Amino acid sequence: MSDAADKGGPSEPVAASDAAPAAAAANTAPAKPEIPEGYKILKEGKASILQKGNEVFYNEAQVTNRDLSVAALRIFLRRRQQEIESGVLKKGRKEKGGGGGGGSDGRPRGPRLLEGLAASGLRSIRYALEVPELGRIDANDLDKDAVSAMSRNVALNGGDAAVKIRVLCSDARLTMLQNPGAYDVVDLDPYGTPANLLDSAVQSVSDGGLLMVTATDMANLCGNNSTACWANYGIYPVHRSYCHEMALRIVLACIETHAARYKRRIVPLLSLSVDFYVRLFVRVYTSPNDVKDSPSRLAYLWQSSGCDSFWLQPVGQKKQHNGSSKFMPGSGPAVEPRCPDTGSGYIMGGPIWAGPIHDGGFVSELLKEVETGGTNSYAQAVKVRGYLLSASQELPDAPLYYNLHDICKMVRITPPKSDVFRSALVHAGYRVSGSHACPLAIKTDAPPSVVWDVVRCWVRRNGVSAAAVKDPDSYSAKLLAKEPSIQANFSVVASAMARTKEDKTPRFVHNPAYWGPKARHGRPDQTRPQQGEQQGEGASNGAGGSGRGGRGGGRRDKGRGRGGRGGGEAAPAAAATEEQPAPGQGEVQGEGQQQQQEVAVAENGGGVKRPVEEEAGAGAGGGEGGSAVEGGGEGDGGEGTEREAKRQKAE
């Protein structure tokens, strides 16, 4: 991953290094070079790279991304070959900028892949060594240091890596624009937003090709910085509990609108929100007729400002008349003048992608691939399998979701188990599922009024909280004042259960310590403890993990105790929560357990999903390099959230 595409570059791609044609023709790898002084070898999958500090960007947390990408690429290339053999897909990509299938340059023929921002080249090397169906890989980066590192790493691995990989030093946008329709696969994994790369990317993918995109600017996509999201993607986000799925739908909508300019459309194969980023796999087709229907695949979002109710309004619609299709603007208004449950106004967002975000068949094939390969082929197989299992069970036509704890918090009631709440919706005649983006998600085709009726029935069954109705003008009091139109049945049914008792596969696996975003290459990596570094300036025990603490982000409600300056020795209990669990034990135990036992999606928009009990010590945003488990850096740590403070006081 590199930020090289933001810097401009030569008008033509420049090959930084190529394997000797004679060696390629003889299919003999050159002798592996000696390890330079100061470097160490890092191994991932079948690939090895030379690493020296943060000289070239490398993040071990992205091993999940790379494992998933290798497996998805294998499945896609098998599908593509079957489509070509059956005549469904025409093998007619354009061959510009150096040839697309090999031959004259000594490389084998076959599908062609571009990694636009390759950094160390680790991902391209893994593709070359682990995906034999690929014919040629263009590993591109604009940063000269990254290009030098790639050349060393390709030579270090030799074999298929040296034969298949062509290292390029160029602006990724120029490389793609100079090769329209030439790549069967384009992989973009930038540092931050991919927005400035998408227009050229959708042009460089062949018809029916695969576009793989990563976005790590989750704070923007999840609504913490809505103006930046609008500037990058042309879409307004809404910061609510469903923000991690909304981030996926924002990027998909942006890709779709870019593709439509060139009479192309996208079909999502898999879209996942993982840790601190989103990863999308979409196929790109040239189809002018389908472009006419593009507005109906997008929708504006109407979010009640007083509760968690939301509605979607399609941007366009298609009507059939006398056997012909007529494309028209969407109808409206989609909502009443005021929220029917609280009387509040609305927040408007979008337009977001409103169609399916996964291909069920592709997910099933990918799941089999990961299960077959196991941890021998994919280091993060347990985690990847959990995401795929959750994605395979999602409702394809129910965009966004409710957070069970948030809707119950609205009326000050202890939430039921997830299976119990889901069963009530099934008894009411609606479909329901969870979401890979949140363990507490309730994804359903039931309208908001029915969801709140189930909540009201649960409140009446368990007793009304005096705090919820103390102020009759409060939103919680208005929600409970309405009579439910249904009598909810909370008996558990099999179709509403997240999984059976026999299913022991973890869905949401805990991450090890320091598993998250990393500093840009060339800068000191202060997101992880450094060797030989002093363990903080203060004597505050457990004040913020290893590394120097930065200033906290301001006081939080009820959390006004001051943290120490920087990383004192972390408390043993806090350290224990961040250890990597054994396979099969890393999942939250039962998605309907009490809040202390479940994992809540971090509402900061860009954070890693973590246990709620860790949020108590997060204070106002941890040390600059610390773990932020027991209070932040030099800032207001204390008890953290108001909810946790009240719970401790009650105990």
Coordinates of N, CA, C and O in Angstrom, one line a residue, residues 8 28 335 367 438 447 633:
G8 N 1.7 12.6 -8.7 CA 2.0 12.8 -10.0 C 3.2 11.9 -10.5 O 3.8 11.3 -9.7
T28 N 14.2 -20.7 -15.2 CA 15.1 -20.9 -14.1 C 15.2 -19.7 -13.3 O 15.5 -18.6 -13.8
V335 N -41.1 9.7 3.2 CA -41.3 9.8 4.7 C -42.4 10.8 4.9 O -42.7 11.7 4.1
L367 N -16.1 -19.7 0.6 CA -16.1 -20.3 1.9 C -15.5 -21.7 1.8 O -14.7 -22.1 2.7
C438 N -21.5 -6.2 12.4 CA -21.8 -5.9 13.8 C -22.5 -7.1 14.4 O -23.5 -7.6 13.9
P447 N -40.8 -2.8 8.6 CA -40.7 -1.3 8.7 C -40.4 -0.9 10.1 O -40.6 -1.7 11.0
G633 N -3.7 8.8 26.9 CA -2.4 9.4 27.1 C -2.6 10.6 28.1 O -3.3 10.5 29.0

